[in-house]
XYZ file of C-alpha atoms in Angstrom:
766
model
C 119.329 -65.739 9.099
C 115.520 -65.670 9.475
C 115.899 -66.189 13.253
C 118.333 -63.296 13.519
C 115.994 -60.981 11.612
C 113.079 -62.002 13.859
C 115.072 -61.304 17.020
C 116.185 -57.956 15.599
C 112.627 -56.998 14.721
C 111.364 -58.040 18.166
C 114.050 -55.965 19.818
C 113.147 -52.930 17.695
C 109.455 -53.256 18.546
C 110.222 -53.795 22.213
C 112.529 -50.821 22.264
C 109.931 -48.659 20.566
C 107.362 -49.725 23.162
C 109.682 -48.746 25.975
C 110.612 -45.417 24.472
C 107.198 -44.166 23.384
C 105.674 -41.593 25.727
C 102.700 -42.751 27.774
C 101.235 -39.370 28.597
C 97.739 -39.648 27.160
C 94.629 -39.074 29.250
C 91.200 -40.712 28.948
C 88.452 -38.865 30.770
C 84.763 -38.114 30.624
C 81.463 -38.523 32.398
C 79.087 -41.431 32.926
C 75.439 -40.474 32.909
C 71.954 -41.955 33.015
C 70.380 -40.928 29.669
C 66.837 -40.779 31.086
C 67.511 -38.029 33.602
C 70.820 -36.867 32.164
C 72.013 -37.396 35.740
C 75.551 -38.300 36.768
C 76.357 -41.788 38.022
C 78.669 -41.846 41.039
C 80.995 -44.796 41.856
C 80.944 -46.211 38.329
C 84.218 -47.809 37.223
C 86.018 -47.738 33.870
C 88.481 -50.616 33.538
C 91.050 -51.026 30.742
C 91.445 -54.704 29.922
C 94.914 -54.390 28.301
C 96.651 -52.437 31.077
C 94.597 -53.151 34.179
C 94.216 -49.431 34.809
C 90.872 -48.109 35.984
C 89.121 -44.951 37.020
C 86.103 -44.358 39.254
C 83.532 -41.616 38.850
C 83.236 -38.890 41.475
C 80.135 -37.115 42.765
C 79.533 -35.445 39.372
C 80.068 -38.664 37.399
C 83.539 -37.717 36.132
C 86.378 -40.213 35.681
C 90.001 -39.938 34.584
C 92.732 -42.421 33.615
C 96.266 -41.080 33.143
C 99.571 -42.282 31.702
C 98.156 -44.142 28.744
C 100.205 -45.023 25.688
C 98.850 -44.583 22.160
C 97.044 -47.750 21.155
C 93.821 -49.694 21.034
C 91.982 -50.481 24.243
C 88.910 -52.432 25.371
C 86.983 -50.826 28.217
C 84.649 -52.478 30.731
C 82.266 -50.075 32.446
C 80.411 -51.140 35.588
C 77.941 -49.470 37.902
C 75.748 -50.989 40.549
C 72.249 -51.506 39.186
C 73.401 -51.131 35.559
C 74.133 -53.599 32.820
C 77.932 -53.958 32.430
C 79.064 -52.313 29.210
C 82.027 -53.004 26.917
C 83.573 -50.471 24.533
C 86.503 -50.204 22.178
C 88.586 -47.022 21.857
C 91.626 -46.102 19.797
C 93.863 -43.536 21.477
C 96.219 -41.392 19.423
C 95.809 -38.375 21.651
C 94.111 -37.564 24.945
C 90.411 -38.131 24.640
C 87.146 -37.169 26.356
C 84.714 -40.101 26.258
C 81.248 -39.611 27.780
C 79.342 -42.849 28.393
C 75.627 -43.485 28.833
C 74.515 -46.348 31.091
C 70.963 -47.619 31.452
C 70.257 -47.410 35.177
C 66.616 -48.524 35.210
C 65.106 -51.791 34.110
C 61.732 -51.845 32.348
C 61.863 -48.125 31.621
C 59.791 -46.313 29.063
C 61.061 -44.561 25.952
C 64.298 -46.371 25.455
C 67.018 -45.232 23.116
C 66.334 -45.190 19.421
C 68.646 -47.377 17.453
C 69.609 -47.873 13.873
C 66.592 -49.594 12.403
C 63.790 -47.665 14.052
C 64.845 -44.056 14.267
C 61.366 -43.039 13.112
C 59.592 -44.337 16.200
C 57.012 -41.980 17.618
C 57.658 -40.184 20.883
C 54.080 -40.019 22.141
C 53.552 -43.780 22.362
C 53.892 -45.867 25.514
C 56.881 -48.173 25.174
C 58.790 -50.608 27.359
C 62.099 -52.153 26.412
C 63.971 -55.229 27.569
C 67.714 -54.968 27.021
C 70.367 -57.630 26.509
C 70.920 -58.287 30.200
C 67.255 -58.953 30.899
C 66.942 -61.122 27.794
C 69.970 -63.254 28.649
C 68.625 -63.838 32.176
C 65.644 -65.607 30.654
C 67.564 -67.405 27.932
C 65.942 -70.709 27.102
C 62.443 -69.346 27.627
C 59.975 -68.558 24.825
C 59.923 -64.971 23.592
C 56.485 -64.412 25.074
C 57.517 -65.531 28.568
C 60.353 -62.989 28.513
C 57.862 -60.198 27.836
C 55.819 -61.090 30.935
C 58.342 -58.978 32.874
C 56.607 -55.928 31.374
C 53.489 -54.698 33.148
C 50.369 -55.169 31.000
C 51.913 -57.968 28.914
C 50.752 -61.561 29.452
C 51.155 -64.905 27.717
C 48.436 -67.107 26.349
C 49.824 -70.627 26.650
C 49.228 -74.033 25.242
C 50.813 -76.360 27.753
C 54.352 -75.856 29.044
C 56.460 -74.826 26.064
C 54.172 -72.839 23.761
C 53.280 -69.222 24.516
C 52.361 -66.104 22.586
C 52.092 -62.513 23.837
C 48.932 -60.765 25.002
C 48.987 -56.947 25.213
C 46.133 -55.167 26.970
C 43.934 -58.239 26.567
C 44.514 -58.765 22.822
C 46.647 -61.377 21.104
C 47.102 -63.336 17.870
C 46.673 -61.271 14.718
C 45.939 -58.165 16.811
C 49.561 -58.049 18.062
C 52.094 -57.394 15.300
C 55.655 -58.623 15.694
C 58.450 -57.015 13.705
C 61.412 -59.338 13.443
C 64.378 -57.074 12.632
C 62.147 -54.627 10.785
C 60.071 -57.270 8.952
C 56.459 -57.994 9.880
C 56.528 -61.610 11.075
C 54.553 -63.866 8.753
C 53.586 -67.173 10.320
C 50.448 -68.990 11.335
C 49.707 -66.463 14.082
C 46.033 -67.345 14.207
C 46.348 -70.272 16.633
C 46.747 -70.018 20.404
C 49.265 -72.852 20.049
C 51.365 -71.019 17.443
C 54.217 -69.290 19.256
C 56.253 -66.636 17.394
C 58.911 -68.366 15.286
C 61.739 -66.149 16.525
C 64.979 -66.949 18.334
C 65.181 -64.353 21.163
C 69.003 -64.614 21.088
C 69.014 -62.832 17.721
C 67.699 -59.682 19.444
C 69.714 -57.203 21.477
C 66.585 -55.531 22.704
C 62.853 -56.103 22.480
C 60.436 -53.191 22.642
C 56.712 -53.407 23.368
C 54.600 -50.525 22.064
C 51.251 -50.462 23.848
C 49.745 -47.475 22.062
C 47.675 -47.356 18.898
C 50.550 -46.259 16.714
C 50.647 -48.973 14.066
C 50.834 -46.404 11.301
C 54.368 -47.088 10.000
C 54.369 -50.797 10.796
C 51.224 -52.199 9.244
C 49.347 -55.220 10.441
C 46.205 -55.204 12.540
C 47.834 -53.960 15.708
C 44.831 -53.217 17.898
C 46.679 -54.634 20.899
C 50.200 -53.404 20.328
C 53.474 -54.008 18.558
C 56.557 -55.995 19.504
C 59.853 -54.972 17.944
C 62.799 -57.364 18.103
C 65.970 -55.519 17.102
C 69.460 -56.857 16.544
C 70.950 -53.380 17.051
C 74.107 -51.922 15.545
C 77.383 -53.839 15.610
C 79.888 -52.339 18.070
C 82.614 -50.565 16.091
C 85.383 -52.859 17.282
C 87.763 -54.335 14.655
C 88.256 -57.499 16.733
C 85.966 -60.511 16.868
C 83.955 -60.462 20.089
C 80.932 -62.276 21.320
C 78.936 -63.934 24.035
C 78.518 -67.634 24.759
C 75.941 -68.916 27.205
C 74.625 -72.160 28.628
C 71.461 -72.724 30.611
C 70.037 -75.659 32.573
C 66.480 -75.956 33.851
C 65.644 -78.760 36.289
C 61.919 -78.922 35.458
C 61.977 -80.646 32.092
C 65.759 -81.194 32.446
C 66.162 -78.591 29.744
C 69.498 -77.593 28.270
C 70.108 -74.491 26.204
C 73.258 -73.131 24.613
C 73.800 -70.126 22.410
C 76.503 -67.947 20.910
C 76.580 -64.458 19.438
C 79.686 -63.051 17.720
C 80.271 -59.912 15.683
C 82.989 -57.749 14.168
C 83.244 -54.315 12.575
C 85.689 -54.299 9.671
C 86.745 -51.338 7.542
C 84.101 -51.749 4.844
C 81.526 -54.003 6.458
C 80.136 -55.282 9.757
C 78.884 -58.789 10.450
C 77.128 -60.714 13.198
C 76.190 -64.370 13.746
C 73.898 -65.925 16.348
C 73.152 -69.594 16.962
C 71.232 -71.478 19.632
C 70.175 -75.019 20.505
C 67.579 -76.141 23.058
C 66.252 -79.494 24.229
C 63.629 -80.164 26.901
C 61.957 -83.303 28.157
C 58.675 -83.777 29.986
C 57.868 -80.970 32.395
C 56.195 -81.767 35.686
C 53.583 -80.251 37.957
C 54.045 -80.581 41.737
C 52.191 -83.926 41.678
C 52.707 -85.593 38.279
C 54.575 -85.535 35.002
C 53.115 -83.492 32.153
C 53.779 -86.247 29.660
C 54.845 -85.356 26.126
C 55.616 -81.669 26.846
C 59.246 -81.730 25.688
C 60.643 -79.479 23.002
C 63.478 -79.116 20.469
C 64.604 -75.760 19.092
C 67.355 -74.589 16.743
C 67.906 -70.937 15.850
C 70.479 -69.242 13.650
C 70.923 -65.825 12.032
C 73.561 -64.034 9.970
C 73.728 -60.284 9.344
C 76.054 -58.486 6.929
C 76.207 -54.691 6.644
C 78.095 -53.129 3.720
C 79.156 -49.569 4.513
C 79.594 -47.839 1.154
C 79.989 -44.381 2.584
C 79.215 -42.814 5.914
C 75.673 -42.036 4.766
C 74.846 -45.118 2.697
C 74.664 -48.829 3.491
C 73.259 -52.164 2.362
C 72.188 -54.792 4.880
C 71.519 -58.480 4.319
C 69.887 -60.538 7.049
C 68.941 -64.219 7.126
C 67.449 -66.179 10.004
C 66.315 -69.760 10.459
C 64.192 -71.105 13.292
C 63.130 -74.700 13.928
C 60.869 -75.857 16.723
C 59.383 -79.268 17.568
C 57.191 -79.055 20.694
C 55.155 -81.917 22.099
C 51.539 -81.384 23.169
C 50.262 -82.619 26.529
C 49.155 -86.188 25.852
C 46.432 -85.980 28.477
C 44.576 -83.322 26.470
C 43.521 -85.792 23.759
C 40.613 -87.968 24.833
C 38.895 -90.775 22.938
C 35.210 -90.420 23.883
C 32.743 -87.936 25.370
C 32.432 -89.654 28.738
C 36.199 -89.667 29.250
C 36.435 -86.038 28.072
C 33.889 -84.867 30.658
C 35.756 -86.826 33.326
C 39.135 -85.410 32.224
C 37.926 -81.795 32.306
C 36.828 -82.104 35.926
C 39.697 -84.327 37.088
C 42.599 -83.219 39.305
C 45.119 -85.161 37.235
C 45.414 -85.587 33.469
C 43.567 -88.490 31.904
C 46.891 -89.750 30.569
C 50.227 -89.355 32.336
C 53.335 -91.490 32.682
C 55.043 -92.170 35.990
C 58.512 -91.411 34.626
C 60.431 -88.666 32.844
C 61.153 -88.878 29.126
C 62.833 -86.791 26.430
C 60.884 -88.565 23.688
C 58.285 -86.708 21.636
C 55.170 -88.548 20.562
C 51.970 -87.436 18.905
C 50.343 -84.996 19.393
C 53.279 -82.805 18.436
C 54.344 -80.054 16.035
C 57.204 -79.245 13.662
C 57.764 -75.682 12.520
C 60.430 -74.239 10.225
C 60.713 -70.532 9.531
C 63.079 -68.797 7.101
C 63.487 -65.033 6.790
C 65.660 -63.247 4.205
C 65.874 -59.446 4.185
C 67.682 -56.868 2.084
C 67.698 -53.299 3.339
C 69.145 -50.158 1.768
C 69.500 -46.845 3.621
C 70.605 -43.503 2.189
C 70.901 -40.946 4.960
C 71.383 -37.409 3.680
C 71.630 -34.444 6.032
C 67.867 -33.957 6.259
C 66.519 -36.948 4.364
C 66.542 -40.678 5.027
C 65.482 -43.045 2.243
C 64.922 -46.688 3.125
C 64.073 -49.517 0.730
C 63.491 -52.997 2.059
C 62.539 -56.297 0.443
C 61.927 -59.462 2.437
C 60.687 -62.991 1.944
C 59.568 -65.544 4.533
C 58.701 -69.219 4.314
C 56.845 -70.846 7.188
C 56.250 -74.612 7.183
C 54.005 -75.933 9.973
C 53.196 -79.608 10.527
C 50.950 -80.837 13.335
C 50.786 -84.549 14.191
C 47.743 -86.057 15.840
C 47.165 -89.385 17.605
C 45.851 -91.424 14.655
C 44.846 -95.015 14.164
C 46.574 -97.548 11.957
C 50.195 -96.389 12.485
C 49.389 -93.083 10.796
C 50.540 -90.859 13.685
C 53.687 -89.975 11.704
C 51.532 -88.478 8.932
C 50.782 -84.810 9.712
C 47.140 -83.982 10.301
C 47.868 -80.364 9.388
C 50.577 -79.463 6.857
C 50.724 -75.793 5.856
C 53.319 -73.807 3.903
C 53.035 -70.034 4.026
C 55.124 -67.852 1.714
C 55.249 -64.099 2.293
C 56.899 -61.385 0.191
C 57.080 -57.712 1.171
C 58.489 -54.532 -0.376
C 58.663 -51.292 1.628
C 59.780 -47.840 0.443
C 59.943 -45.208 3.171
C 61.329 -41.725 3.482
C 61.835 -39.376 6.393
C 62.252 -35.634 5.829
C 63.563 -33.171 8.398
C 61.790 -29.862 7.691
C 63.429 -27.429 10.098
C 61.661 -28.374 13.349
C 59.097 -30.731 11.791
C 59.578 -34.340 10.719
C 57.551 -35.910 7.913
C 57.638 -39.685 7.490
C 55.776 -41.452 4.724
C 55.938 -44.629 2.714
C 54.501 -47.320 0.493
C 54.206 -50.979 1.556
C 53.158 -54.073 -0.382
C 52.675 -57.669 0.750
C 51.738 -60.932 -0.942
C 50.989 -64.079 1.089
C 50.142 -67.491 -0.258
C 49.148 -70.291 2.092
C 48.974 -73.872 0.778
C 47.866 -77.107 2.427
C 50.225 -79.931 1.512
C 48.650 -83.060 0.094
C 48.674 -86.394 1.906
C 47.220 -85.576 5.320
C 43.993 -87.490 4.564
C 42.051 -84.923 6.595
C 39.886 -81.994 5.574
C 42.097 -78.901 6.100
C 41.358 -76.758 9.152
C 42.406 -73.660 7.170
C 41.782 -73.451 3.397
C 44.315 -72.453 0.776
C 44.377 -68.723 0.125
C 46.233 -65.797 -1.414
C 46.340 -62.385 0.236
C 47.318 -59.114 -1.470
C 47.971 -56.020 0.647
C 48.936 -52.550 -0.555
C 49.286 -49.648 1.865
C 50.338 -46.014 2.085
C 51.024 -44.134 5.306
C 52.063 -40.742 6.557
C 53.283 -39.517 9.930
C 53.985 -35.919 10.897
C 55.764 -34.663 14.023
C 55.730 -31.051 15.177
C 57.323 -29.517 18.303
C 55.133 -26.974 20.034
C 56.296 -25.157 23.178
C 56.931 -27.956 25.724
C 54.974 -30.424 23.617
C 55.590 -32.734 20.715
C 52.493 -33.334 18.581
C 52.210 -36.248 16.171
C 49.593 -37.100 13.557
C 49.415 -40.205 11.419
C 47.167 -41.853 8.855
C 47.234 -45.115 6.920
C 45.189 -46.808 4.227
C 45.303 -50.554 3.487
C 43.696 -52.383 0.604
C 43.412 -56.094 1.380
C 42.202 -58.628 -1.145
C 41.634 -62.282 -0.158
C 41.225 -65.190 -2.573
C 40.184 -68.281 -0.630
C 39.541 -71.882 -1.705
C 37.377 -73.429 1.047
C 35.369 -76.634 0.990
C 31.591 -76.388 1.175
C 30.018 -76.839 4.599
C 27.363 -79.227 3.283
C 27.799 -82.766 1.960
C 29.090 -83.770 -0.482
C 32.142 -81.506 -0.001
C 33.056 -79.446 -3.027
C 35.947 -77.038 -3.468
C 34.760 -73.415 -3.723
C 36.425 -70.178 -4.695
C 35.613 -67.031 -2.764
C 37.144 -63.579 -2.861
C 36.685 -60.459 -0.780
C 38.266 -57.020 -0.572
C 38.574 -54.840 2.513
C 39.458 -51.163 2.832
C 41.094 -50.479 6.198
C 41.769 -46.958 7.430
C 43.800 -46.089 10.514
C 44.576 -42.764 12.118
C 46.363 -41.684 15.273
C 47.150 -38.555 17.212
C 49.688 -38.266 19.992
C 51.143 -35.651 22.270
C 54.090 -35.676 24.648
C 54.186 -32.872 27.171
C 56.858 -32.098 29.713
C 55.096 -30.479 32.679
C 58.340 -29.980 34.602
C 61.700 -31.674 34.198
C 60.618 -34.588 36.393
C 57.049 -34.995 35.125
C 56.150 -36.074 31.604
C 52.790 -36.967 30.082
C 52.067 -38.883 26.883
C 48.663 -39.278 25.319
C 48.010 -41.382 22.272
C 44.633 -42.072 20.659
C 43.515 -43.520 17.386
C 41.095 -45.411 15.256
C 41.898 -48.738 13.553
C 39.793 -50.821 11.225
C 40.700 -54.529 11.111
C 39.350 -56.919 8.530
C 38.540 -60.521 9.621
C 41.374 -63.000 9.155
C 41.117 -66.162 7.065
C 40.927 -68.434 10.117
C 38.163 -66.343 11.684
C 36.046 -66.729 8.548
C 36.902 -70.236 7.321
C 38.200 -72.437 10.197
C 36.372 -75.740 10.140
C 37.558 -78.786 12.018
C 39.776 -80.069 14.784
C 42.604 -77.840 15.943
C 44.484 -80.701 17.497
C 47.164 -78.756 19.385
C 44.594 -76.855 21.469
C 42.418 -79.963 21.735
C 39.340 -78.206 20.372
C 37.097 -78.008 17.342
C 37.027 -74.510 15.826
C 34.401 -73.164 13.454
C 34.692 -69.863 11.601
C 31.975 -67.529 10.372
C 32.095 -66.519 6.691
C 29.829 -63.511 7.337
C 32.099 -61.724 9.815
C 32.429 -57.967 9.371
C 35.486 -55.740 9.948
C 36.226 -54.584 13.471
C 36.280 -50.846 14.234
C 38.425 -49.982 17.243
C 38.954 -46.740 19.137
C 41.770 -46.713 21.696
C 43.228 -44.096 23.989
C 46.163 -44.430 26.380
C 47.501 -41.878 28.862
C 50.916 -42.403 30.428
C 52.511 -40.343 33.168
C 56.136 -40.598 34.298
C 57.281 -38.868 37.469
C 60.812 -38.868 38.806
C 60.200 -37.824 42.399
C 63.890 -38.175 43.138
C 66.780 -39.864 41.385
C 65.983 -42.921 43.484
C 62.171 -42.926 43.298
C 60.252 -43.130 40.004
C 56.614 -43.731 39.170
C 54.945 -44.597 35.871
C 51.368 -45.529 35.182
C 49.236 -45.893 32.086
C 45.455 -45.806 31.853
C 43.769 -47.064 28.702
C 40.439 -47.877 27.174
C 39.478 -49.515 23.894
C 36.019 -49.763 22.363
C 35.779 -52.349 19.582
C 32.682 -52.455 17.437
C 32.071 -55.980 16.039
C 34.839 -57.504 18.165
C 35.672 -61.006 16.871
C 36.329 -63.649 19.508
C 36.443 -67.420 19.893
C 33.616 -68.431 22.221
C 33.729 -71.781 24.109
C 30.478 -73.754 23.673
C 28.796 -76.090 26.115
C 28.730 -78.733 23.409
C 31.300 -81.533 23.403
C 31.695 -83.111 19.989
C 32.714 -86.696 19.182
C 34.733 -87.304 15.996
C 36.649 -90.272 14.616
C 39.780 -88.561 16.052
C 38.313 -88.391 19.559
C 36.033 -86.186 21.662
C 36.726 -82.451 21.871
C 35.140 -79.188 23.117
C 33.675 -76.852 20.494
C 34.703 -73.196 19.911
C 32.919 -70.826 17.496
C 33.998 -67.400 16.185
C 31.424 -64.719 17.069
C 31.129 -60.926 17.088
C 29.999 -58.461 19.708
C 30.674 -54.918 20.858
C 33.433 -54.880 23.462
C 34.985 -52.441 25.880
C 38.431 -53.163 27.303
C 39.911 -50.860 29.922
C 42.664 -51.056 32.470
C 45.761 -49.634 34.101
C 49.450 -50.579 34.202
C 51.570 -49.377 37.110
C 55.323 -49.454 37.700
C 57.478 -47.954 40.431
C 61.139 -48.181 41.342
C 62.376 -47.134 44.781
C 65.969 -47.282 46.016
C 65.132 -46.874 49.685
C 68.667 -47.490 51.008
C 72.157 -47.935 49.686
C 72.263 -51.019 47.444
C 68.560 -51.828 48.061
C 65.961 -51.549 45.321
C 62.230 -52.292 45.158
C 60.359 -52.619 41.862
C 56.587 -53.038 42.021
C 54.174 -53.610 39.147
C 50.408 -53.923 38.799
C 48.193 -54.730 35.842
C 44.430 -54.290 36.099
C 42.193 -55.134 33.155
C 38.458 -55.383 32.579
C 36.800 -56.631 29.393
C 33.054 -56.325 28.848
C 30.793 -57.884 26.244
C 28.435 -54.946 25.782
C 25.805 -56.892 23.842
C 25.488 -59.719 26.370
C 26.381 -57.543 29.388
C 28.972 -60.150 30.382
C 32.682 -60.303 30.963
C 34.719 -61.082 27.860
C 36.263 -64.534 27.926
C 40.023 -65.105 27.631
C 40.905 -61.724 29.162
C 43.993 -61.742 31.449
C 43.251 -61.711 35.195
C 44.525 -58.871 37.359
C 47.996 -59.283 38.836
C 50.508 -57.706 41.218
C 54.231 -58.310 41.421
C 57.155 -56.955 43.401
C 60.884 -57.535 43.266
C 63.217 -56.698 46.151
C 66.944 -56.763 45.459
C 70.229 -56.130 47.245
C 73.362 -55.503 45.218
C 77.033 -55.335 46.190
C 79.834 -53.946 44.071
C 82.251 -56.656 45.140
C 82.199 -59.805 47.250
C 85.502 -61.649 47.461
C 86.528 -61.992 43.786
C 83.023 -61.448 42.445
C 81.570 -58.200 41.163
C 78.029 -56.893 40.908
C 76.622 -59.500 43.266
C 72.833 -59.228 43.280
C 70.353 -61.105 45.462
C 66.668 -60.705 44.631
C 63.258 -62.079 45.515
C 60.285 -61.689 43.183
C 56.718 -62.295 44.311
C 53.698 -62.447 42.006
C 50.012 -62.603 42.865
C 47.540 -63.471 40.084
C 43.867 -63.050 40.930
C 40.933 -65.169 39.794
C 39.487 -64.164 36.437
C 36.163 -62.377 36.397
C 34.901 -64.552 33.540
C 33.020 -66.770 35.953
C 29.741 -64.902 35.671
C 26.833 -66.708 34.048
C 28.830 -69.907 33.709
C 30.411 -68.752 30.432
C 32.964 -71.529 29.964
C 33.315 -75.293 30.157
C 35.062 -75.004 33.470
C 35.042 -72.137 35.956
C 38.215 -70.016 35.897
C 40.954 -71.381 38.172
C 41.612 -69.930 41.601
C 44.065 -67.150 42.384
C 47.680 -68.141 42.934
C 50.888 -66.780 44.453
C 54.428 -67.473 43.187
C 57.804 -66.765 44.750
C 61.037 -66.672 42.681
C 64.403 -65.975 44.441
C 67.582 -65.403 42.422
C 71.261 -64.625 42.857
C 73.672 -63.455 40.184
C 77.255 -62.266 39.995
C 80.079 -61.433 37.608
C 83.624 -62.754 37.854
C 86.776 -63.114 35.792
C 88.470 -66.416 34.982
C 90.876 -67.527 32.273
C 91.119 -63.831 31.218
C 87.422 -63.856 30.346
C 84.430 -62.111 31.938
C 81.689 -64.458 33.196
C 78.220 -63.902 34.573
C 76.518 -66.593 36.664
C 72.869 -66.660 37.680
C 70.905 -69.088 39.833
C 67.110 -68.741 39.845
C 64.364 -70.767 41.528
C 60.928 -70.597 39.904
C 57.830 -71.491 41.918
C 59.874 -71.876 45.104
C 56.832 -72.994 47.129
C 56.027 -75.710 44.559
C 52.481 -74.348 44.321
C 49.833 -76.338 42.444
C 47.831 -73.966 40.265
C 46.213 -73.555 36.887
C 46.548 -70.478 34.709
C 43.403 -69.024 33.146
C 45.249 -68.121 29.920
C 46.521 -71.662 29.369
C 44.283 -73.416 26.802
C 45.161 -76.756 28.393
C 44.072 -75.663 31.882
C 41.081 -77.994 31.534
C 43.409 -80.988 31.775
C 46.484 -80.268 33.918
C 48.243 -78.009 36.452
C 51.084 -75.638 35.642
C 54.728 -76.523 36.257
C 56.060 -77.026 39.770
C 59.390 -75.905 41.224
C 62.295 -75.430 38.812
C 65.986 -74.677 39.461
C 67.707 -72.658 36.741
C 71.451 -72.148 36.189
C 72.658 -69.603 33.666
C 76.324 -69.019 32.726
C 77.387 -66.336 30.262
C 80.914 -65.674 28.995
C 81.973 -62.563 27.103
C 85.024 -62.854 24.872
């Protein structure tokens, strides 16, 4: 009986399907949002029916004879990131689609979490496609694709971003709207963020830190998960990556779904690397292990109100170049001037030995948004726990006991509101933060950083006003920072002290965006920021084993006062030829920096160079340049330049640790189809890095390394197999297998950079 009913039901459904009228029409336009220009020869493909439409000369498309139902669309255009959409058709529909046609472009779209971003600032954004190309790399290395952004490295697997010559605590990172709280003070402390959890990463180079907090003299990095596509089905992306240098393997998955009352998203990744190698030898003990995971849940109460819960976990265990740890002064001097590391094995290994690190980072966020017609209220509470352990080469089988064991807890509460007052926008808020940093007992070593508690309360205001063809923005912020520190005395016998200090930091900014003509836009942003000295800059005392150096703080450091201005011009000469360049300067009174000393110091843990925190007046200026030129059908040239100069005004010298000037160019050829493949792209990227200017007056232990030239070819394509869409990429890094050392690598004293590496990347959308 049950079988008969099933057959009857199937027949009724089948009959209904055959008798319903398929007369609906899906049409619209595909445009580039930056110019509002039409995109010709873009295709809209319906996965369920196999029907497709192609845009004409005005960007219009049309698909006829559609039945009522739910459809998944795939939109492609040469030079654009392939886009997927879900539509439900009950009647004929006009669907206009925006496609990002330009990589590395300024002023990207504003998405859910950061709708209050200023318009006068200079911004660059990396989207999903660019991020997935570099999957398996550290976050900072991904950002090197942006002109004016560099990485300060510590060996092969540890990197942190440098923006306009500044790094560390001067570059704030917002991880899904939460100011990242980790041990950012060390050059060997990479951001504890899984890049897979972000759909786009934005770099703000201006002085606009007003709504974000932190001491962002250099800039701000925003990692954003983005809104969940409103598709009731479970969809996602799975990817695998292999890198020959280090025999690294990476896999990751991202899935999400939009249900009636809530949306959710999960990301997970796993990475393992062994020893990397230079062109001539293995960089022993430079492997890495990483695990990342995040879960996001968005409860949609009504169309204007929502709660969001977000949790992420990140674990990293990098090894530190074994050849950077030397036992005595004579060997250290020999190692610094040697062509090969003092210690290297003649074979590859996945094993991790001391020196090494273990880092765990947890982030939990609750966010509430109430969006009225002209008022947005946002309340956010977040907590973070960061546990860092660093293992040194120690005598007596004690290498498994951490030499540095720090647990940082951070708690923040933000209340913000945005008001739309006719044409003006007023944005203001209150922010509080409490950090407590504790050394864990049992290391048997005097802590490099003392225990401390930090209290931070802040208020800010930002006002935006349209004026003729201009948009004018003003902002101000006040921070009260109170530090309670428990350092040991500098003299013997060591005694535990208690010191406290309060700092009043004021920031202000003014910005203007002016449209000269439709194709020419100017942005100017200037401001003043006061930054109080960080705990490590005042109280560091001892061996920082991961950077193979002894660091000493200065308890009498004063606050920095910085004035920065940045002017950006964007010109669209034609639809196929664009220019952008930014000029900037920054004067920093009482600039705090870590100065290398000529002294080499011998301790019971070995012999190491000495670095001391000092202050001076500094002037940093430079220019970033970017152009895109489609000089023939399917051919594209992207060229970038970054020029930077840092001066120590008191000593009339170059500032140390400033990025060297660089040029890069990428030439690509793209085909819509080749056999059964789509969007086939062949590219060649060349990069020239010049010798640093910091060679005057013999300022460092070792003269800056020579200039170097790198060549990276790549090929990528999309194809369909097993009813799934795949994307395959093959990339060669350092094709010429060039031996070189990078000035911004703290371990450049001991070893060369990596040699040639073959990279395979496979992504599947489902």
